PDB file of C-alpha atoms in Angstrom:
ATOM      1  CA  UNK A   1       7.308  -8.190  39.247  1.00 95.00           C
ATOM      2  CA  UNK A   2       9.365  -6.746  36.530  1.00 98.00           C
ATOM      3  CA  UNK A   3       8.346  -7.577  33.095  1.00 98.00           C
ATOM      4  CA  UNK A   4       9.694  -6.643  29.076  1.00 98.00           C
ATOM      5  CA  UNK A   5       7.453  -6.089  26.011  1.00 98.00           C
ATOM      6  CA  UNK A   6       8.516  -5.960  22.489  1.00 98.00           C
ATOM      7  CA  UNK A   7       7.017  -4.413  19.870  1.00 98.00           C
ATOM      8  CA  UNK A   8       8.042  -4.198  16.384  1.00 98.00           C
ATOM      9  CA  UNK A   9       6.402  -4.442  12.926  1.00 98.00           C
ATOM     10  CA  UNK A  10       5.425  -7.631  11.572  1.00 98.00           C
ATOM     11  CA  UNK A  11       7.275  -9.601   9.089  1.00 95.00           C
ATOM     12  CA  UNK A  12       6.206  -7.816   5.515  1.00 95.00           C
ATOM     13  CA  UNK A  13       6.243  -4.245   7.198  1.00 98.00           C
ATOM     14  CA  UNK A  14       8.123  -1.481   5.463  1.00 97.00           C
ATOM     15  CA  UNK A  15      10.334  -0.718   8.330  1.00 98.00           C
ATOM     16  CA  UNK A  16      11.535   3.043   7.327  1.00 97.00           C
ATOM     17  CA  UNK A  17      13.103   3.611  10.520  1.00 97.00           C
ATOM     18  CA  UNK A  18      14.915   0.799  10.339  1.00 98.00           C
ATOM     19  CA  UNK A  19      16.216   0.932   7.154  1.00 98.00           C
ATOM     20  CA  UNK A  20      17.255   4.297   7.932  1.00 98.00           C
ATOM     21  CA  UNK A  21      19.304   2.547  10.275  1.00 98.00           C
ATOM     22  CA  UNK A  22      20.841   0.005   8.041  1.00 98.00           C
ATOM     23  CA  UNK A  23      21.888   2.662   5.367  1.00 98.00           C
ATOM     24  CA  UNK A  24      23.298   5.356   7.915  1.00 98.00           C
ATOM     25  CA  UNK A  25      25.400   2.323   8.999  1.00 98.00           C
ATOM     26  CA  UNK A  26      26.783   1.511   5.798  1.00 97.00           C
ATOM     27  CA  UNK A  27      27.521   5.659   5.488  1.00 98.00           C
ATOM     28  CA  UNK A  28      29.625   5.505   8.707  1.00 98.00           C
ATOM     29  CA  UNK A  29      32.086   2.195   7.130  1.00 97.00           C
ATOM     30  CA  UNK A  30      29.873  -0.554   8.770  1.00 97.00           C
ATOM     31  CA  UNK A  31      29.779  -3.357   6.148  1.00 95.00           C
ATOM     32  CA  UNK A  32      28.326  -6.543   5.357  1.00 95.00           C
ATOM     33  CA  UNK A  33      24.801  -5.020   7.853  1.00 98.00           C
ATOM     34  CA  UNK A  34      22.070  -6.714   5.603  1.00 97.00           C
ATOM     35  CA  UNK A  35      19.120  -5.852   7.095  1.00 97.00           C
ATOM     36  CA  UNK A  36      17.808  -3.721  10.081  1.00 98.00           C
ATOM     37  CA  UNK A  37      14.340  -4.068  12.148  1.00 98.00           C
ATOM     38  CA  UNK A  38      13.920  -1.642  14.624  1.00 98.00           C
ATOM     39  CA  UNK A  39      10.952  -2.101  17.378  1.00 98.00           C
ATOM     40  CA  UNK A  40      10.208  -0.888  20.665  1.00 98.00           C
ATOM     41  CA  UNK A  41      10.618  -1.807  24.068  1.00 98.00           C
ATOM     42  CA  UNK A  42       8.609  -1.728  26.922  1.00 98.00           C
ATOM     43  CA  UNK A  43      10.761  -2.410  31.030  1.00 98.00           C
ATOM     44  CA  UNK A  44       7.439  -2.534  32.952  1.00 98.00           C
ATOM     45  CA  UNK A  45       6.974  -3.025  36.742  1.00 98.00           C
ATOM     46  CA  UNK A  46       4.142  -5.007  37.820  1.00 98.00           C
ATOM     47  CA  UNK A  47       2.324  -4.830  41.290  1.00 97.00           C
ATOM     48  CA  UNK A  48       1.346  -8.179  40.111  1.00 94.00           C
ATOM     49  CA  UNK A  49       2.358 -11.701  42.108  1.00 94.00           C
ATOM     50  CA  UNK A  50       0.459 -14.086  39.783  1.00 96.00           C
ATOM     51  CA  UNK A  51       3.047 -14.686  36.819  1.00 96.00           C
ATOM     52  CA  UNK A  52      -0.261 -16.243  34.417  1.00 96.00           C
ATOM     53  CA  UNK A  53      -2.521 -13.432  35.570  1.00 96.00           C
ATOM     54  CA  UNK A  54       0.151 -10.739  34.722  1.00 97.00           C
ATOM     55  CA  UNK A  55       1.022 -12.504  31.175  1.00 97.00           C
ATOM     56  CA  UNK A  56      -2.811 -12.126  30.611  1.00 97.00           C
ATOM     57  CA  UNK A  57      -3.132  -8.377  31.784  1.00 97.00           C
ATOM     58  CA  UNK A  58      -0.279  -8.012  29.340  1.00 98.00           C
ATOM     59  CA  UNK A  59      -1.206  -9.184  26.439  1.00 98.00           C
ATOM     60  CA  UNK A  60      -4.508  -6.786  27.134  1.00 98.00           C
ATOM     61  CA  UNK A  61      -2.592  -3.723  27.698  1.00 98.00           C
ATOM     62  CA  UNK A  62      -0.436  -4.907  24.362  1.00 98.00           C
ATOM     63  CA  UNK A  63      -3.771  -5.483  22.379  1.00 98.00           C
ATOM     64  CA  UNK A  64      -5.458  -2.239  23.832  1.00 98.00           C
ATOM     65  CA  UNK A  65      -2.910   0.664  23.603  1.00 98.00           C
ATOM     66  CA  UNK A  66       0.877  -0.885  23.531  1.00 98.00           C
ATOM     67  CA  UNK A  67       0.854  -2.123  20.375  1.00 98.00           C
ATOM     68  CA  UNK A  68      -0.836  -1.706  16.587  1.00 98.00           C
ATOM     69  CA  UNK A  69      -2.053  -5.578  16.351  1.00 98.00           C
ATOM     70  CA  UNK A  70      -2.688  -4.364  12.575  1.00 98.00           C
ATOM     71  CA  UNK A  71       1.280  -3.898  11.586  1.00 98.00           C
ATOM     72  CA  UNK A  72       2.893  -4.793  14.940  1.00 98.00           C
ATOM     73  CA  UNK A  73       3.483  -7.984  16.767  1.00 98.00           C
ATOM     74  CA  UNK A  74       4.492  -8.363  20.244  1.00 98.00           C
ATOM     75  CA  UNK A  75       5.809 -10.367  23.078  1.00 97.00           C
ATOM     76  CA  UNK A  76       6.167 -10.566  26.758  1.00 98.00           C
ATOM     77  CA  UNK A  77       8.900 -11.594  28.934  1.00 98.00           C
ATOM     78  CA  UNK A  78       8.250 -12.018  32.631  1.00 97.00           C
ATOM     79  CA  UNK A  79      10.742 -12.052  35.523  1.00 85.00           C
TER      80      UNK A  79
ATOM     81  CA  UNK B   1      24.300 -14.032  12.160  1.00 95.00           C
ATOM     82  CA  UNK B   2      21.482 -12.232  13.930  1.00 97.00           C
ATOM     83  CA  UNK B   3      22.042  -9.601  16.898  1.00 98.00           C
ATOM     84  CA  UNK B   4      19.325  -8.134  19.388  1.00 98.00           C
ATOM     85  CA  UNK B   5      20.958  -4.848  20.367  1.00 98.00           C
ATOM     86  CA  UNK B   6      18.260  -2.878  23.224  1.00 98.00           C
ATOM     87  CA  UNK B   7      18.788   1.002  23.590  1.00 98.00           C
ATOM     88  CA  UNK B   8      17.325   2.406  27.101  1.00 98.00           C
ATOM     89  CA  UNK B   9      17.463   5.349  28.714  1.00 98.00           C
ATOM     90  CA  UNK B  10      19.766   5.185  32.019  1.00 98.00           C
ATOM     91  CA  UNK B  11      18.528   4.757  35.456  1.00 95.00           C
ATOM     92  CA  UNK B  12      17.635   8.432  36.797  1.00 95.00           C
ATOM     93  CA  UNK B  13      16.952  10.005  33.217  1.00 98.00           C
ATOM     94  CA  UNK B  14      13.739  11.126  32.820  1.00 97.00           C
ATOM     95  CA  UNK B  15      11.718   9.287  30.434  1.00 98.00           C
ATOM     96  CA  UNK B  16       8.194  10.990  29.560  1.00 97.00           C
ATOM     97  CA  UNK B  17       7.448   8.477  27.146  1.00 97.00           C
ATOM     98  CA  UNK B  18       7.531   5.429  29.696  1.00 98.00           C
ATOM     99  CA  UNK B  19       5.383   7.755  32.339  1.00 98.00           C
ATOM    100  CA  UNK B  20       3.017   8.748  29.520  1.00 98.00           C
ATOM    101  CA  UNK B  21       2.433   4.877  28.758  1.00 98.00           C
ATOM    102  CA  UNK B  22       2.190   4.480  32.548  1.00 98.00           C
ATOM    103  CA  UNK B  23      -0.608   7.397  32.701  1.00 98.00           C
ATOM    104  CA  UNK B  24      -2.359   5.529  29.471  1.00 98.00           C
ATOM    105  CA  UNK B  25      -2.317   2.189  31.055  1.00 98.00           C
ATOM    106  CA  UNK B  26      -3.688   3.722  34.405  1.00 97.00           C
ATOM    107  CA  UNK B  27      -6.533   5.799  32.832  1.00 98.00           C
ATOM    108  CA  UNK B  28      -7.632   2.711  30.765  1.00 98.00           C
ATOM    109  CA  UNK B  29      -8.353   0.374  33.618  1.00 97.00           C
ATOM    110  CA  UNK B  30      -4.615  -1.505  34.434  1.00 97.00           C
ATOM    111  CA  UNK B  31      -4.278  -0.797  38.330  1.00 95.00           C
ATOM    112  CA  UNK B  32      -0.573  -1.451  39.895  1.00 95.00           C
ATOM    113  CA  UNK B  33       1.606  -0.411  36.706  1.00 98.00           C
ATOM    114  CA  UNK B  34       4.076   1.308  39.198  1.00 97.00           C
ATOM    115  CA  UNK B  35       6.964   2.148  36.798  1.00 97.00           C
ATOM    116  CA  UNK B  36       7.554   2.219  32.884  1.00 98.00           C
ATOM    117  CA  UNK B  37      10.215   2.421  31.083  1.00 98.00           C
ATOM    118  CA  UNK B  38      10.230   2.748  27.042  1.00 98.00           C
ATOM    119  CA  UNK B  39      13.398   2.058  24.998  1.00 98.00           C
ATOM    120  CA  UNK B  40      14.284   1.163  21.488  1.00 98.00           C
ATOM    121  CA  UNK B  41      15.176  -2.181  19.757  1.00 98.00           C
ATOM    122  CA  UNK B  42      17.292  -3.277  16.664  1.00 98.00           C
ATOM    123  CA  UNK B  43      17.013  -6.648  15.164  1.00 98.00           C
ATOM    124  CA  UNK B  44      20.435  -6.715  12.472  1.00 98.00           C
ATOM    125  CA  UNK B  45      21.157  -8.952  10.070  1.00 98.00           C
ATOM    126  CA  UNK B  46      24.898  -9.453  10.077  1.00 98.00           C
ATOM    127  CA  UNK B  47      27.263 -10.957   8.010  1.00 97.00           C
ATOM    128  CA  UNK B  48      29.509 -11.305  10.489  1.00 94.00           C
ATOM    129  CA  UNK B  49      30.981 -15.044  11.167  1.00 94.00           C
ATOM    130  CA  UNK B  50      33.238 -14.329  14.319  1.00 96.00           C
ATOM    131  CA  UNK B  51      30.663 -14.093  17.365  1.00 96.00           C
ATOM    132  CA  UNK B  52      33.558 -12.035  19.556  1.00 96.00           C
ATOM    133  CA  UNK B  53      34.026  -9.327  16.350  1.00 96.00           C
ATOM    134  CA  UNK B  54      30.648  -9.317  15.602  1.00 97.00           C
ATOM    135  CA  UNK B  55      29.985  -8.129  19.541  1.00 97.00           C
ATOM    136  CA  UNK B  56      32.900  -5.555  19.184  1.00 97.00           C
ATOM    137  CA  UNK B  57      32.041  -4.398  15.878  1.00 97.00           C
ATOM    138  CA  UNK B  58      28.202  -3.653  17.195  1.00 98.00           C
ATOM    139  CA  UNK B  59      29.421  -2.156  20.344  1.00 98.00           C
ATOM    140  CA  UNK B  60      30.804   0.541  17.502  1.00 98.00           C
ATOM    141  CA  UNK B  61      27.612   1.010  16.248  1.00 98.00           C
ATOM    142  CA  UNK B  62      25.951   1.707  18.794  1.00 98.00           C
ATOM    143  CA  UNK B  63      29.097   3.899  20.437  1.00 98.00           C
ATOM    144  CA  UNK B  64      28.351   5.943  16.785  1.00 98.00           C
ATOM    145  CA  UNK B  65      25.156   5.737  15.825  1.00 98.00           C
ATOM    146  CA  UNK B  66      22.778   3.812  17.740  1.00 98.00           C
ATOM    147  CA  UNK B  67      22.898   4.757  21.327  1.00 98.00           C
ATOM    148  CA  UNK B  68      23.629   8.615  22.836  1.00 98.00           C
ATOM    149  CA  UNK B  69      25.928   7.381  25.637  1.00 98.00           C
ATOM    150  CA  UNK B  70      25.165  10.278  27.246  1.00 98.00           C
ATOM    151  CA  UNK B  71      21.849   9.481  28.188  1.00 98.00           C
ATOM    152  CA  UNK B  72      21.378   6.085  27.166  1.00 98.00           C
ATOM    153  CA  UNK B  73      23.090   2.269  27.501  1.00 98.00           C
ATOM    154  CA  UNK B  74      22.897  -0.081  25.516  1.00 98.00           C
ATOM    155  CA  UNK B  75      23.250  -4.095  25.385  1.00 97.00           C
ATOM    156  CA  UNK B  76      24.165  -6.411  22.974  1.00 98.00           C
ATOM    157  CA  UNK B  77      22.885 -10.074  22.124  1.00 98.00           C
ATOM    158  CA  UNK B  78      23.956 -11.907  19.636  1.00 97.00           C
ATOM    159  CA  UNK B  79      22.252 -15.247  18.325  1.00 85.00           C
TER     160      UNK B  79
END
């Protein structure tokens, strides 16, 4: 089973990276770019057959090490 | 208008960072994680109106800026 986690930086966040991002653009001619959130992204595959059971191992491996439940949200895509 | 834009690295590049996670998850209990693969993504803010110049425009930014084609693809959603 194939499965996709994001993780970026709550709403509120100071996103450095990201605004990095957003100003470089406007440096290289790229207008009207008003704001830039960048986050990560997890392409996991899952020995998993149970699509519940895996969504629940998920959101433990997100909570325990995957992401900072302080700052970051996340969310899970299965399939 | 709002555009999802997912940097990864392509099939057959190495990617320590997914097998590190991988490792992680293993050593902290979550059996049958068989493959990771970590990439980067940018939420934008555009004020773009034109869907179909919006995707080519972004497909410029990430030729540029946000992707190293060499080693990495990229895919655009927008919306």
């Amino acid at each position: 089973m194939k499965a996709r986690v994001h993780v970026m930086l709550k709403d509120g966040v100071l996103d450095p990276q990201g605004e990095a991002v957003r100003h470089a653009l406007g440096s290289l001619g790229f207008e009207g770019v008003t704001g830039v959130r960048q986050g990560k992204v997890l392409d996991l595959d899952l020995e998993d057959t149970d699509v519940e059971a895996a969504r629940a191992r998920l959101g433990d491996m997100c909570e325990k090490l995957l992401a900072n439940t302080v700052i970051e949200r996340y969310d899970i895509e299965i399939g």
